[in-house]
Short mmCIF file of C-alpha atoms and ligand atoms in Angstrom, two decimals:
data_model
loop_
_atom_site.label_atom_id
_atom_site.label_comp_id
_atom_site.label_asym_id
_atom_site.label_seq_id
_atom_site.Cartn_x
_atom_site.Cartn_y
_atom_site.Cartn_z
CA MET D 905 0.00 0.00 0.00
CA THR D 906 1.43 3.38 -1.02
CA PRO D 907 1.39 5.86 1.89
CA CYS D 908 -0.70 8.95 1.08
CA SER D 909 2.45 11.08 1.43
CA GLN D 910 3.90 9.31 -1.62
CA LEU D 911 0.88 9.43 -3.94
CA THR D 912 1.73 10.74 -7.38
CA GLY D 913 -0.54 10.84 -10.42
CA LEU D 914 -3.63 12.39 -11.95
CA ALA D 915 -7.15 12.35 -10.57
CA ILE D 916 -10.40 13.33 -12.29
CA ASP D 917 -13.83 13.77 -10.70
CA ILE D 918 -16.79 13.84 -13.10
CA GLY D 919 -19.95 15.15 -11.45
CA GLY D 920 -23.26 16.67 -12.47
CA THR D 921 -22.16 20.18 -11.41
CA LYS D 922 -18.45 20.22 -12.18
CA ILE D 923 -15.63 18.21 -13.70
CA ALA D 924 -12.43 18.58 -11.66
CA ALA D 925 -8.90 17.34 -12.28
CA ALA D 926 -5.83 17.41 -10.05
CA GLN D 927 -2.17 16.61 -10.36
CA ILE D 928 -0.91 15.10 -7.13
CA GLU D 929 2.80 14.76 -6.41
CA GLY D 930 4.34 13.35 -3.26
CA GLY D 931 0.97 13.45 -1.50
CA LYS D 932 0.20 17.08 -2.35
CA ILE D 933 -2.22 18.58 -4.85
CA ILE D 934 0.12 20.74 -6.92
CA LYS D 935 -2.40 21.77 -9.55
CA ARG D 936 -6.20 21.61 -9.61
CA LEU D 937 -8.55 22.80 -12.35
CA GLN D 938 -12.26 22.46 -12.86
CA THR D 939 -14.87 23.25 -15.44
CA ALA D 940 -18.65 23.43 -15.17
CA THR D 941 -20.40 20.28 -16.41
CA PRO D 942 -22.32 21.20 -19.59
CA LYS D 943 -25.97 21.73 -18.62
CA GLY D 944 -28.81 19.88 -20.30
CA SER D 945 -26.43 17.66 -22.25
CA GLY D 946 -25.71 13.93 -22.26
CA PHE D 947 -22.70 12.09 -20.93
CA THR D 948 -20.86 12.29 -24.27
CA GLU D 949 -20.72 16.09 -23.99
CA TRP D 950 -19.46 15.74 -20.43
CA LEU D 951 -16.62 13.48 -21.58
CA ASP D 952 -15.81 15.83 -24.44
CA CYS D 953 -14.65 18.36 -21.79
CA LEU D 954 -11.81 16.02 -20.77
CA PRO D 955 -9.20 16.48 -23.53
CA ASP D 956 -8.95 20.25 -22.96
CA LEU D 957 -8.87 19.86 -19.18
CA ILE D 958 -6.28 17.09 -19.14
CA SER D 959 -4.04 18.75 -21.74
CA GLN D 960 -3.29 21.36 -19.05
CA PHE D 961 -1.57 18.75 -16.87
CA PRO D 962 1.95 17.92 -18.00
CA ALA D 963 2.16 14.72 -15.88
CA GLY D 964 4.27 11.85 -17.26
CA THR D 965 2.39 9.10 -19.10
CA SER D 966 3.49 6.39 -16.64
CA VAL D 967 1.69 7.84 -13.60
CA PRO D 968 -1.64 6.33 -12.54
CA VAL D 969 -4.85 8.12 -13.52
CA GLY D 970 -7.89 7.67 -11.30
CA VAL D 971 -11.40 8.74 -12.25
CA ALA D 972 -14.32 9.23 -9.87
CA VAL D 973 -17.71 9.46 -11.52
CA THR D 974 -21.28 9.89 -10.39
CA GLY D 975 -23.29 6.66 -10.95
CA ARG D 976 -22.73 2.95 -10.50
CA VAL D 977 -19.58 1.59 -12.15
CA ASP D 978 -19.79 -2.18 -12.69
CA ALA D 979 -16.87 -4.63 -12.95
CA ASP D 980 -16.73 -4.11 -16.76
CA GLY D 981 -16.23 -0.38 -16.21
CA CYS D 982 -19.70 0.40 -17.56
CA LEU D 983 -21.60 3.24 -15.97
CA GLN D 984 -25.17 2.61 -14.89
CA ALA D 985 -27.77 4.90 -13.37
CA VAL D 986 -29.30 3.33 -10.27
CA ASN D 987 -31.80 6.14 -9.77
CA LYS D 988 -32.95 6.87 -13.32
CA GLN D 989 -34.49 10.16 -12.22
CA THR D 990 -31.20 11.69 -11.11
CA MET D 991 -29.02 10.34 -13.97
CA LYS D 992 -30.04 10.14 -17.59
CA GLN D 993 -28.46 9.27 -20.98
CA MET D 994 -25.82 6.82 -19.82
CA PRO D 995 -23.24 5.62 -22.38
CA SER D 996 -23.53 1.92 -23.29
CA GLU D 997 -19.78 1.33 -23.73
CA PRO D 998 -17.35 0.92 -20.79
CA LEU D 999 -16.66 4.38 -19.46
CA ALA D 1000 -12.94 3.73 -18.95
CA LYS D 1001 -12.61 3.01 -22.69
CA LEU D 1002 -14.48 6.21 -23.63
CA ILE D 1003 -12.22 8.26 -21.37
CA GLU D 1004 -9.07 6.55 -22.59
CA GLN D 1005 -10.09 7.38 -26.18
CA ARG D 1006 -10.30 11.04 -25.23
CA ILE D 1007 -7.21 11.49 -23.07
CA GLY D 1008 -4.91 8.78 -24.46
CA ARG D 1009 -4.21 7.34 -20.98
CA SER D 1010 -5.51 4.22 -19.28
CA VAL D 1011 -7.64 5.00 -16.23
CA THR D 1012 -9.08 3.32 -13.14
CA MET D 1013 -12.74 4.08 -12.48
CA LEU D 1014 -14.69 4.37 -9.23
CA ASN D 1015 -18.07 5.71 -8.22
CA ASP D 1016 -17.52 9.21 -6.81
CA VAL D 1017 -18.89 8.55 -3.33
CA GLN D 1018 -16.92 5.33 -3.05
CA ALA D 1019 -13.82 7.22 -4.11
CA ALA D 1020 -14.64 9.86 -1.49
CA ALA D 1021 -14.99 7.09 1.13
CA LEU D 1022 -11.52 5.80 0.33
CA GLY D 1023 -10.00 9.30 0.28
CA GLU D 1024 -11.71 10.41 3.49
CA TYR D 1025 -10.58 7.29 5.33
CA ARG D 1026 -7.01 6.98 4.07
CA LEU D 1027 -6.14 10.65 4.58
CA ASN D 1028 -7.66 10.76 8.08
CA GLN D 1029 -6.80 7.39 9.57
CA GLN D 1030 -6.35 8.78 13.08
CA ARG D 1031 -9.90 10.12 12.97
CA TYR D 1032 -11.73 6.93 11.93
CA ALA D 1033 -11.76 3.30 13.04
CA SER D 1034 -12.21 0.53 10.46
CA PRO D 1035 -14.57 -0.81 9.13
CA PHE D 1036 -15.49 2.70 8.01
CA ALA D 1037 -18.42 4.00 5.98
CA PHE D 1038 -18.82 7.32 4.23
CA ILE D 1039 -22.38 8.46 3.54
CA SER D 1040 -23.05 11.41 1.26
CA ILE D 1041 -26.48 13.02 1.62
CA SER D 1042 -26.91 15.36 -1.30
CA THR D 1043 -28.98 15.18 -4.52
CA GLY D 1044 -29.14 11.46 -3.75
CA VAL D 1045 -27.75 9.34 -0.91
CA GLY D 1046 -24.55 7.45 -1.71
CA GLY D 1047 -21.95 5.61 0.26
CA GLY D 1048 -18.81 3.56 0.38
CA ILE D 1049 -17.34 1.10 2.86
CA VAL D 1050 -13.64 0.67 3.67
CA ALA D 1051 -12.46 -2.36 5.63
CA GLY D 1052 -8.80 -2.53 6.61
CA ASP D 1053 -7.41 -0.20 3.96
CA THR D 1054 -9.51 -1.60 1.16
CA LEU D 1055 -12.65 -0.30 -0.42
CA LEU D 1056 -15.40 -2.93 -0.49
CA LYS D 1057 -16.15 -3.78 -4.13
CA ALA D 1058 -18.55 -6.09 -5.95
CA PRO D 1059 -19.15 -7.00 -9.62
CA SER D 1060 -22.41 -5.03 -9.69
CA GLY D 1061 -20.76 -1.86 -8.43
CA LEU D 1062 -23.72 -1.50 -6.07
CA GLN D 1063 -21.76 -2.04 -2.85
CA GLY D 1064 -22.09 0.82 -0.38
CA HIS D 1065 -25.02 2.44 -2.22
CA VAL D 1066 -26.85 2.84 1.08
CA GLY D 1067 -29.40 5.19 -0.48
CA PHE D 1068 -31.01 2.10 -1.98
CA ALA D 1069 -31.35 0.28 1.32
CA SER D 1070 -34.91 0.37 2.63
CA SER D 1071 -36.22 2.74 5.24
CA ARG D 1072 -39.35 2.26 7.32
CA PHE D 1073 -39.99 6.00 6.97
CA ALA D 1074 -40.16 5.98 3.17
CA THR D 1075 -43.51 5.76 1.43
CA SER D 1076 -42.80 5.97 -2.29
CA THR D 1077 -40.98 4.18 -5.07
CA CYS D 1078 -37.73 5.90 -6.02
CA GLY D 1079 -36.14 6.23 -9.45
CA SER D 1080 -34.29 2.95 -8.83
CA GLY D 1081 -37.62 1.10 -9.02
CA ARG D 1082 -37.27 0.00 -5.40
CA PHE D 1083 -40.02 0.92 -2.97
CA GLY D 1084 -39.27 2.78 0.24
CA THR D 1085 -35.58 3.57 -0.15
CA VAL D 1086 -33.45 5.73 2.16
CA GLU D 1087 -32.75 8.05 -0.78
CA SER D 1088 -36.47 8.63 -1.37
CA ILE D 1089 -36.91 10.02 2.16
CA ALA D 1090 -33.51 11.37 3.23
CA SER D 1091 -31.85 13.07 0.23
CA GLY D 1092 -31.85 16.80 -0.46
CA THR D 1093 -34.15 16.06 -3.39
CA ALA D 1094 -36.56 14.23 -1.05
CA ILE D 1095 -36.45 17.00 1.57
CA GLY D 1096 -37.32 19.53 -1.14
CA ARG D 1097 -40.06 17.33 -2.62
CA ILE D 1098 -41.74 16.65 0.75
CA ALA D 1099 -41.58 20.34 1.72
CA SER D 1100 -43.00 21.40 -1.66
CA GLU D 1101 -45.91 18.96 -1.32
CA LEU D 1102 -46.62 20.10 2.23
CA ARG D 1103 -46.51 23.82 1.49
CA GLY D 1104 -48.00 23.75 -2.01
CA GLU D 1105 -45.08 25.77 -3.39
CA LYS D 1106 -41.62 24.86 -4.63
CA THR D 1107 -39.30 24.67 -1.61
CA GLU D 1108 -35.68 23.51 -1.86
CA ALA D 1109 -33.70 21.81 0.91
CA PRO D 1110 -31.68 24.94 1.92
CA ALA D 1111 -34.97 26.79 2.59
CA VAL D 1112 -36.18 23.86 4.72
CA PHE D 1113 -32.97 24.01 6.78
CA ALA D 1114 -33.30 27.78 7.15
CA ALA D 1115 -36.89 27.36 8.38
CA MET D 1116 -35.77 24.63 10.77
CA ARG D 1117 -33.09 26.90 12.22
CA SER D 1118 -35.69 29.59 12.82
CA GLY D 1119 -37.76 27.09 14.75
CA GLU D 1120 -40.50 26.14 12.28
CA ALA D 1121 -41.91 22.74 13.28
CA TRP D 1122 -42.89 21.62 9.75
CA ALA D 1123 -39.28 22.02 8.61
CA THR D 1124 -37.81 20.37 11.71
CA ASN D 1125 -40.08 17.36 11.16
CA ILE D 1126 -38.95 16.90 7.55
CA VAL D 1127 -35.25 17.12 8.42
CA ARG D 1128 -35.76 14.86 11.45
CA ILE D 1129 -37.24 12.08 9.30
CA SER D 1130 -34.22 12.29 6.98
CA ALA D 1131 -31.87 12.17 9.99
CA LEU D 1132 -33.75 9.19 11.47
CA ALA D 1133 -33.39 7.28 8.19
CA ILE D 1134 -29.64 8.01 8.13
CA ALA D 1135 -29.19 7.07 11.81
CA GLU D 1136 -30.88 3.74 11.10
CA VAL D 1137 -28.76 3.07 8.03
CA CYS D 1138 -25.64 3.67 10.17
CA SER D 1139 -26.93 1.04 12.61
CA ASP D 1140 -27.71 -1.34 9.75
CA LEU D 1141 -24.14 -0.94 8.51
CA ARG D 1142 -22.91 -1.78 11.98
CA ALA D 1143 -25.16 -4.84 12.20
CA ILE D 1144 -24.28 -6.10 8.71
CA VAL D 1145 -20.56 -5.35 8.33
CA GLY D 1146 -19.57 -4.23 11.82
CA VAL D 1147 -18.92 -0.62 10.84
CA GLU D 1148 -17.06 1.20 13.65
CA SER D 1149 -17.12 4.73 12.30
CA VAL D 1150 -19.15 6.73 9.80
CA ALA D 1151 -18.42 10.08 8.16
CA LEU D 1152 -21.32 12.12 6.85
CA GLY D 1153 -20.75 14.31 3.81
CA GLY D 1154 -22.68 16.04 1.05
CA SER D 1155 -24.52 19.35 1.12
CA VAL D 1156 -27.26 17.98 3.38
CA GLY D 1157 -24.96 15.80 5.51
CA LEU D 1158 -22.80 18.82 6.32
CA ALA D 1159 -25.64 21.36 6.58
CA GLU D 1160 -25.71 23.15 9.94
CA GLY D 1161 -27.84 21.21 12.42
CA TYR D 1162 -28.04 17.96 10.44
CA LEU D 1163 -25.37 15.90 12.22
CA ASP D 1164 -26.84 16.90 15.61
CA MET D 1165 -30.19 15.51 14.49
CA VAL D 1166 -28.63 12.25 13.32
CA LEU D 1167 -26.84 11.93 16.68
CA GLU D 1168 -30.08 12.69 18.52
CA ALA D 1169 -31.86 10.00 16.48
CA SER D 1170 -29.01 7.54 17.18
CA ALA D 1171 -29.26 8.10 20.93
CA ASP D 1172 -32.47 6.00 20.97
CA ILE D 1173 -30.73 3.03 19.32
CA PRO D 1174 -29.06 0.41 21.59
CA GLU D 1175 -25.36 1.26 22.00
CA ILE D 1176 -24.06 -1.91 20.35
CA PHE D 1177 -25.67 -0.75 17.07
CA ARG D 1178 -24.19 2.75 17.21
CA PRO D 1179 -21.03 3.45 15.22
CA ALA D 1180 -19.20 6.73 15.89
CA ILE D 1181 -20.71 9.29 13.48
CA LYS D 1182 -18.61 12.33 12.53
CA PRO D 1183 -18.65 15.03 9.86
CA ALA D 1184 -16.41 14.35 6.87
CA VAL D 1185 -13.41 16.69 6.77
CA LEU D 1186 -11.80 16.25 3.36
CA GLY D 1187 -14.42 18.28 1.47
CA HIS D 1188 -14.81 18.45 -2.28
CA ASP D 1189 -11.43 16.86 -3.05
CA ALA D 1190 -12.15 13.55 -1.30
CA GLY D 1191 -13.20 11.91 -4.58
CA LEU D 1192 -10.02 13.05 -6.32
CA TRP D 1193 -7.83 11.58 -3.58
CA GLY D 1194 -9.77 8.29 -3.49
CA ALA D 1195 -9.64 7.93 -7.26
CA LEU D 1196 -5.85 8.28 -7.24
CA ILE D 1197 -5.44 5.93 -4.25
CA GLU D 1198 -7.42 3.27 -6.13
CA ALA D 1199 -5.55 3.85 -9.41
CA THR D 1200 -2.22 3.58 -7.57
CA SER D 1201 -3.25 0.24 -5.98
CA GLN D 1202 -4.47 -1.14 -9.31
CA LYS D 1203 -1.26 -0.08 -11.05
CA GLN D 1204 0.85 -1.77 -8.36
CA LEU D 1205 -1.13 -4.99 -8.83
CA ALA D 1206 -0.72 -4.81 -12.61
CA ASP D 1207 3.03 -4.09 -12.34
CA ALA D 1208 3.65 -6.87 -9.79
P1 ADP F 618 -24.44 18.01 -5.48
O1 ADP F 618 -25.37 16.82 -5.53
O2 ADP F 618 -23.63 18.18 -6.74
O3 ADP F 618 -23.63 18.03 -4.24
P2 ADP F 618 -25.72 20.46 -4.52
O4 ADP F 618 -24.75 20.53 -3.40
O5 ADP F 618 -25.91 21.70 -5.30
O6 ADP F 618 -25.38 19.29 -5.53
O7 ADP F 618 -27.14 20.07 -3.95
C1 ADP F 618 -27.50 18.77 -3.58
C2 ADP F 618 -28.73 18.76 -2.72
O8 ADP F 618 -28.40 19.36 -1.46
C3 ADP F 618 -29.91 19.55 -3.27
O9 ADP F 618 -31.11 18.85 -2.93
C4 ADP F 618 -29.82 20.86 -2.52
O10 ADP F 618 -31.08 21.47 -2.39
C5 ADP F 618 -29.27 20.43 -1.18
N1 ADP F 618 -28.47 21.49 -0.56
C6 ADP F 618 -27.51 22.24 -1.15
N2 ADP F 618 -26.99 23.12 -0.28
C7 ADP F 618 -27.64 22.92 0.90
C8 ADP F 618 -27.57 23.53 2.19
N3 ADP F 618 -26.72 24.53 2.46
N4 ADP F 618 -28.39 23.07 3.17
C9 ADP F 618 -29.25 22.07 2.92
N5 ADP F 618 -29.39 21.46 1.72
C10 ADP F 618 -28.59 21.87 0.73
#
């Protein structure tokens, strides 16, 4: 395992809002650039941003290149939308191949939240005990699990997608086709949808949090249900894979007041089922770090 202080290579993070790339040398980001993801376009247009972006990084061709991408990446490197309402127009060919065609470099692919899980854990090992889970509560709810120093992986690429676990609080079918998922009750999208239905006017998650902070009960109730669903998923992770520590990330996960509500909800759960729950600290670059950590490991295996 390469220590984080020796990581060297390129990392790319392809998301619905931005596409970021970083050159990392000796465990430091020495150059980082990003571009806005083209709006209202398909994945091909997103990938077409890569040649320009990557041409600005003069890294040697032998260094590993890791890519984090929103969506489920299966063992063939194909990208799949789990929730078809949040991701549309997926390419049918393996994504790694499509990227390699554009940047002329072979790449290692990971789901962005799983990459963030690996980055968050490996760069903050004093903060978290293993097994570790990262849960991002944002447009959707994603996750990744690290045991030892290794990211849990499966052929389906579905591992760690805790947003598609079931929640007793959920009452609708989500875009995955599964009824009653955590994502359908706990995500920022869900918070906005429930608030809009309740109030009869479009209300986004930040407005719900603002109303909660000024003491409005309707808003507190909506956020509390989300927090209860996340607290229970943390306990499920502990019961199923023995998770010791959890980091919460994403715009909702890190919104002021949210973690306190999750901790409050956890307090009612028997102690044995309570992992330590903390706010993630690595921020927006966690996916970049995780992507490069994974690419470095894969390259070492291939070179061995
Ligand atoms: P991304 O999924 O790319 O992280 P955003 O951070 O823009 O996208 O938003 C994701 C979800 O989080 C949306 O549902 C949005 O309304 C919600 N959100 C964004 N900022 C906040 C905030 N400060 N407080 C609560 N919810 C937020």
